[in-house]
Amino acid sequence: MADNGVATKAPESDAQEENKTAAEQISGIPGDSQPDQGAASMGRNAETKQEVTKYGDIDVYITKPADYPHQPSKLLLLLTGGTGIQSTNNKLQADKFASEGFLVVMPDQFAGDPAPTTTTTAQAEQSAGILEQVKLGVASVAKSFTIDMWLARHTPEKVLPILQKVITSVKEEFADAVANGGGIYAVGYCFGARYVLLLGSELDKEAASGLRSPDAAAEEGMVRQGAQIKAGAIAHGTQIGKEDLEGVSVPLCIVAVKDDSLFPDHIRDEGKKALEAKKLEHEMKVYPGVPHGFAVYGDYDDEKIKQSQEEAFKQMLDWLKSH
């Protein structure tokens, strides 16, 4: 597993501090941990084996139990928040699952274009001569690169084809792990949470391949194909609508934050009613007094957040292991 000592701070733990060091700069996405800029190199120990490889033109971080393939593993697809696979915190999170026996595949959903950090946007602002900034939750980004612009480049039509290519590749390369688990498991944080829901839904083939949006395909009543995953777990999702939860057809675990503007209570409550109406196996726990993004590994000073972080990990881990 990566050395916990080099973890960056999750943004909520130092959002109000001034004069942060480079290692404490935060992502432009509210709730995301920052990319690994200037942090120490990832550590290694006997618990996991890590590598970064490519499936076609897609970068993928893979972390395996140390005794794999001598001991069977289940395959887990981990979908990150906007900071992507170069974030130290995201790698640590993947390693935690690998140390529990999962073969973890964490793809670059953003094709080399992760969310900007405050450091990179400050540099862009200086070079462009633009001083005006907009406030987005706990993060400030230059007006020349708003979060809306970034999100507009990373829609289901762009992200789902990336995930489909990775799924096709892992089914071939790690057929033993897929077979051992009876399918692919998935966990998603922040941005990645919605894509766990989409992969766990019966999308039509054109939507699944990115040829049209899932919403448009649903409205047109096209023939749907089965879910791409066996079971899923999500934490503090963003951009999730009621219809995303209504479409899920696989067992689902939800970690949520009380009074989270990025995953509003009414969306969560309506989604839960839909899951109950379908009699779909699910588990939901709402954590009070913690910030959005708390479930991703981060160096928080608040003991309550640390404890909730461990509880959320255990909740998701137990769910995946039991399915």
Short mmCIF file of N, CA and C in Angstrom, two decimals, residues 161-251:
data_model
loop_
_atom_site.label_atom_id
_atom_site.label_comp_id
_atom_site.label_asym_id
_atom_site.label_seq_id
_atom_site.Cartn_x
_atom_site.Cartn_y
_atom_site.Cartn_z
N PRO A 161 -17.64 5.66 -22.93
CA PRO A 161 -16.81 4.88 -23.85
C PRO A 161 -15.46 4.52 -23.26
N ILE A 162 -14.89 5.42 -22.45
CA ILE A 162 -13.62 5.11 -21.78
C ILE A 162 -13.81 3.92 -20.85
N LEU A 163 -14.88 3.97 -20.08
CA LEU A 163 -15.12 2.88 -19.13
C LEU A 163 -15.42 1.57 -19.84
N GLN A 164 -16.11 1.63 -20.95
CA GLN A 164 -16.41 0.41 -21.70
C GLN A 164 -15.14 -0.23 -22.23
N LYS A 165 -14.20 0.59 -22.72
CA LYS A 165 -12.93 0.06 -23.21
C LYS A 165 -12.17 -0.62 -22.08
N VAL A 166 -12.16 0.00 -20.91
CA VAL A 166 -11.45 -0.58 -19.76
C VAL A 166 -12.12 -1.88 -19.33
N ILE A 167 -13.44 -1.89 -19.26
CA ILE A 167 -14.15 -3.10 -18.86
C ILE A 167 -13.87 -4.24 -19.82
N THR A 168 -13.88 -3.96 -21.12
CA THR A 168 -13.57 -4.98 -22.11
C THR A 168 -12.16 -5.53 -21.91
N SER A 169 -11.20 -4.65 -21.62
CA SER A 169 -9.80 -5.07 -21.43
C SER A 169 -9.62 -5.90 -20.18
N VAL A 170 -10.24 -5.47 -19.07
CA VAL A 170 -10.03 -6.20 -17.81
C VAL A 170 -10.72 -7.56 -17.85
N LYS A 171 -11.82 -7.65 -18.56
CA LYS A 171 -12.48 -8.95 -18.68
C LYS A 171 -11.57 -9.97 -19.35
N GLU A 172 -10.71 -9.48 -20.23
CA GLU A 172 -9.77 -10.37 -20.91
C GLU A 172 -8.53 -10.60 -20.07
N GLU A 173 -7.92 -9.52 -19.56
CA GLU A 173 -6.66 -9.65 -18.83
C GLU A 173 -6.83 -10.30 -17.47
N PHE A 174 -7.91 -9.97 -16.79
CA PHE A 174 -8.13 -10.49 -15.44
C PHE A 174 -9.39 -11.34 -15.39
N ALA A 175 -9.52 -12.21 -16.37
CA ALA A 175 -10.70 -13.08 -16.45
C ALA A 175 -10.87 -13.92 -15.19
N ASP A 176 -9.75 -14.30 -14.57
CA ASP A 176 -9.83 -15.11 -13.35
C ASP A 176 -10.50 -14.34 -12.21
N ALA A 177 -10.13 -13.06 -12.05
CA ALA A 177 -10.70 -12.26 -10.97
C ALA A 177 -12.18 -11.96 -11.24
N VAL A 178 -12.51 -11.69 -12.49
CA VAL A 178 -13.92 -11.46 -12.84
C VAL A 178 -14.74 -12.71 -12.55
N ALA A 179 -14.21 -13.86 -12.95
CA ALA A 179 -14.92 -15.11 -12.72
C ALA A 179 -15.03 -15.42 -11.24
N ASN A 180 -13.98 -15.14 -10.49
CA ASN A 180 -13.99 -15.43 -9.06
C ASN A 180 -15.06 -14.65 -8.33
N GLY A 181 -15.31 -13.42 -8.77
CA GLY A 181 -16.34 -12.61 -8.14
C GLY A 181 -17.70 -12.74 -8.79
N GLY A 182 -17.77 -13.50 -9.89
CA GLY A 182 -19.03 -13.63 -10.60
C GLY A 182 -19.43 -12.37 -11.33
N GLY A 183 -18.45 -11.53 -11.64
CA GLY A 183 -18.71 -10.26 -12.32
C GLY A 183 -17.77 -9.19 -11.81
N ILE A 184 -17.99 -7.96 -12.22
CA ILE A 184 -17.16 -6.82 -11.83
C ILE A 184 -17.88 -6.02 -10.74
N TYR A 185 -17.17 -5.70 -9.69
CA TYR A 185 -17.68 -4.82 -8.64
C TYR A 185 -17.22 -3.39 -8.94
N ALA A 186 -17.93 -2.41 -8.42
CA ALA A 186 -17.54 -1.02 -8.69
C ALA A 186 -17.78 -0.15 -7.47
N VAL A 187 -16.87 0.79 -7.26
CA VAL A 187 -17.01 1.79 -6.20
C VAL A 187 -16.70 3.14 -6.81
N GLY A 188 -17.48 4.16 -6.44
CA GLY A 188 -17.28 5.47 -7.02
C GLY A 188 -17.39 6.58 -5.99
N TYR A 189 -16.53 7.57 -6.13
CA TYR A 189 -16.50 8.72 -5.24
C TYR A 189 -16.77 10.00 -6.03
N CYS A 190 -17.57 10.90 -5.47
CA CYS A 190 -17.83 12.21 -6.06
C CYS A 190 -18.26 12.07 -7.52
N PHE A 191 -17.48 12.56 -8.47
CA PHE A 191 -17.81 12.47 -9.89
C PHE A 191 -18.03 11.03 -10.31
N GLY A 192 -17.17 10.13 -9.83
CA GLY A 192 -17.25 8.74 -10.25
C GLY A 192 -18.48 8.01 -9.77
N ALA A 193 -19.16 8.55 -8.75
CA ALA A 193 -20.32 7.86 -8.19
C ALA A 193 -21.44 7.71 -9.22
N ARG A 194 -21.70 8.76 -9.99
CA ARG A 194 -22.78 8.68 -10.97
C ARG A 194 -22.50 7.58 -12.00
N TYR A 195 -21.23 7.37 -12.32
CA TYR A 195 -20.90 6.38 -13.35
C TYR A 195 -21.02 4.96 -12.82
N VAL A 196 -20.90 4.78 -11.52
CA VAL A 196 -21.23 3.47 -10.94
C VAL A 196 -22.72 3.21 -11.12
N LEU A 197 -23.53 4.24 -10.90
CA LEU A 197 -24.98 4.09 -11.09
C LEU A 197 -25.31 3.77 -12.55
N LEU A 198 -24.65 4.45 -13.48
CA LEU A 198 -24.92 4.21 -14.90
C LEU A 198 -24.48 2.80 -15.31
N LEU A 199 -23.32 2.37 -14.82
CA LEU A 199 -22.85 1.02 -15.14
C LEU A 199 -23.72 -0.04 -14.49
N GLY A 200 -24.40 0.33 -13.42
CA GLY A 200 -25.29 -0.58 -12.74
C GLY A 200 -26.72 -0.51 -13.24
N SER A 201 -26.93 0.20 -14.35
CA SER A 201 -28.26 0.35 -14.94
C SER A 201 -28.33 -0.39 -16.26
N GLU A 202 -29.54 -0.59 -16.73
CA GLU A 202 -29.74 -1.28 -18.01
C GLU A 202 -29.83 -0.24 -19.12
N LEU A 203 -28.67 0.31 -19.49
CA LEU A 203 -28.61 1.31 -20.55
C LEU A 203 -28.75 0.64 -21.91
N ASP A 204 -29.27 1.40 -22.89
CA ASP A 204 -29.26 0.84 -24.24
C ASP A 204 -27.84 0.89 -24.77
N LYS A 205 -27.56 0.15 -25.80
CA LYS A 205 -26.19 -0.01 -26.30
C LYS A 205 -25.58 1.29 -26.77
N GLU A 206 -26.39 2.15 -27.38
CA GLU A 206 -25.86 3.41 -27.87
C GLU A 206 -25.49 4.33 -26.72
N ALA A 207 -26.28 4.34 -25.67
CA ALA A 207 -25.94 5.16 -24.49
C ALA A 207 -24.69 4.61 -23.81
N ALA A 208 -24.61 3.29 -23.69
CA ALA A 208 -23.47 2.68 -23.02
C ALA A 208 -22.17 2.93 -23.78
N SER A 209 -22.27 3.08 -25.09
CA SER A 209 -21.07 3.31 -25.89
C SER A 209 -20.80 4.78 -26.14
N GLY A 210 -21.66 5.66 -25.58
CA GLY A 210 -21.42 7.08 -25.69
C GLY A 210 -21.99 7.73 -26.93
N LEU A 211 -22.78 7.01 -27.71
CA LEU A 211 -23.32 7.57 -28.95
C LEU A 211 -24.49 8.51 -28.70
N ARG A 212 -25.09 8.42 -27.54
CA ARG A 212 -26.14 9.35 -27.15
C ARG A 212 -26.20 9.40 -25.64
N SER A 213 -26.83 10.44 -25.09
CA SER A 213 -26.88 10.57 -23.64
C SER A 213 -27.84 9.54 -23.05
N PRO A 214 -27.58 9.08 -21.83
CA PRO A 214 -28.49 8.12 -21.19
C PRO A 214 -29.91 8.67 -21.07
N ASP A 215 -30.04 9.97 -20.79
CA ASP A 215 -31.36 10.57 -20.64
C ASP A 215 -32.14 10.53 -21.95
N ALA A 216 -31.47 10.88 -23.06
CA ALA A 216 -32.14 10.87 -24.36
C ALA A 216 -32.55 9.47 -24.75
N ALA A 217 -31.68 8.50 -24.51
CA ALA A 217 -32.00 7.12 -24.85
C ALA A 217 -33.19 6.62 -24.06
N ALA A 218 -33.26 7.00 -22.78
CA ALA A 218 -34.38 6.56 -21.94
C ALA A 218 -35.70 7.14 -22.44
N GLU A 219 -35.66 8.42 -22.85
CA GLU A 219 -36.86 9.07 -23.34
C GLU A 219 -37.38 8.43 -24.62
N GLU A 220 -36.46 7.92 -25.44
CA GLU A 220 -36.85 7.34 -26.71
C GLU A 220 -37.23 5.86 -26.59
N GLY A 221 -37.11 5.31 -25.37
CA GLY A 221 -37.56 3.95 -25.13
C GLY A 221 -36.81 2.89 -25.91
N MET A 222 -35.51 3.06 -26.07
CA MET A 222 -34.74 2.10 -26.85
C MET A 222 -34.50 0.82 -26.06
N VAL A 223 -34.22 -0.26 -26.78
CA VAL A 223 -33.95 -1.55 -26.15
C VAL A 223 -32.69 -1.44 -25.29
N ARG A 224 -32.76 -1.95 -24.09
CA ARG A 224 -31.66 -1.80 -23.16
C ARG A 224 -30.86 -3.09 -23.02
N GLN A 225 -29.58 -2.91 -22.62
CA GLN A 225 -28.75 -4.07 -22.33
C GLN A 225 -28.52 -4.15 -20.82
N GLY A 226 -28.03 -5.28 -20.36
CA GLY A 226 -27.88 -5.49 -18.94
C GLY A 226 -26.81 -4.62 -18.31
N ALA A 227 -26.85 -4.56 -16.97
CA ALA A 227 -25.85 -3.80 -16.22
C ALA A 227 -24.46 -4.38 -16.46
N GLN A 228 -23.44 -3.51 -16.35
CA GLN A 228 -22.06 -3.91 -16.59
C GLN A 228 -21.35 -4.37 -15.32
N ILE A 229 -21.99 -4.17 -14.17
CA ILE A 229 -21.36 -4.54 -12.89
C ILE A 229 -22.30 -5.44 -12.10
N LYS A 230 -21.71 -6.14 -11.13
CA LYS A 230 -22.49 -7.06 -10.30
C LYS A 230 -23.09 -6.35 -9.09
N ALA A 231 -22.31 -5.45 -8.48
CA ALA A 231 -22.76 -4.69 -7.31
C ALA A 231 -21.94 -3.42 -7.24
N GLY A 232 -22.51 -2.38 -6.61
CA GLY A 232 -21.81 -1.11 -6.54
C GLY A 232 -21.90 -0.45 -5.18
N ALA A 233 -20.97 0.45 -4.93
CA ALA A 233 -20.97 1.26 -3.72
C ALA A 233 -20.52 2.66 -4.10
N ILE A 234 -21.23 3.68 -3.61
CA ILE A 234 -20.87 5.05 -3.93
C ILE A 234 -20.77 5.89 -2.67
N ALA A 235 -19.96 6.95 -2.74
CA ALA A 235 -19.82 7.87 -1.62
C ALA A 235 -19.92 9.30 -2.13
N HIS A 236 -20.71 10.10 -1.42
CA HIS A 236 -20.94 11.53 -1.69
C HIS A 236 -20.88 11.86 -3.18
N GLY A 237 -21.85 11.33 -3.90
CA GLY A 237 -21.89 11.54 -5.34
C GLY A 237 -22.20 12.98 -5.72
N THR A 238 -21.83 13.34 -6.94
CA THR A 238 -22.16 14.64 -7.51
C THR A 238 -22.84 14.43 -8.86
N GLN A 239 -23.65 15.42 -9.26
CA GLN A 239 -24.37 15.38 -10.54
C GLN A 239 -25.33 14.21 -10.65
N ILE A 240 -25.78 13.70 -9.51
CA ILE A 240 -26.71 12.57 -9.51
C ILE A 240 -28.14 13.08 -9.50
N GLY A 241 -28.94 12.57 -10.43
CA GLY A 241 -30.36 12.89 -10.45
C GLY A 241 -31.18 11.71 -9.97
N LYS A 242 -32.45 11.97 -9.68
CA LYS A 242 -33.34 10.91 -9.21
C LYS A 242 -33.38 9.77 -10.21
N GLU A 243 -33.35 10.11 -11.52
CA GLU A 243 -33.44 9.08 -12.55
C GLU A 243 -32.22 8.16 -12.55
N ASP A 244 -31.07 8.66 -12.11
CA ASP A 244 -29.88 7.81 -12.04
C ASP A 244 -30.06 6.71 -11.01
N LEU A 245 -30.65 7.06 -9.87
CA LEU A 245 -30.91 6.07 -8.84
C LEU A 245 -32.06 5.15 -9.23
N GLU A 246 -33.06 5.70 -9.92
CA GLU A 246 -34.19 4.89 -10.36
C GLU A 246 -33.76 3.81 -11.35
N GLY A 247 -32.71 4.09 -12.13
CA GLY A 247 -32.29 3.16 -13.16
C GLY A 247 -31.44 2.01 -12.68
N VAL A 248 -30.93 2.08 -11.46
CA VAL A 248 -30.02 1.05 -10.97
C VAL A 248 -30.73 -0.29 -10.86
N SER A 249 -30.02 -1.36 -11.26
CA SER A 249 -30.62 -2.70 -11.21
C SER A 249 -29.73 -3.70 -10.47
N VAL A 250 -28.68 -3.22 -9.80
CA VAL A 250 -27.78 -4.10 -9.04
C VAL A 250 -27.74 -3.66 -7.59
N PRO A 251 -27.38 -4.55 -6.67
CA PRO A 251 -27.29 -4.16 -5.26
C PRO A 251 -26.40 -2.93 -5.09
#
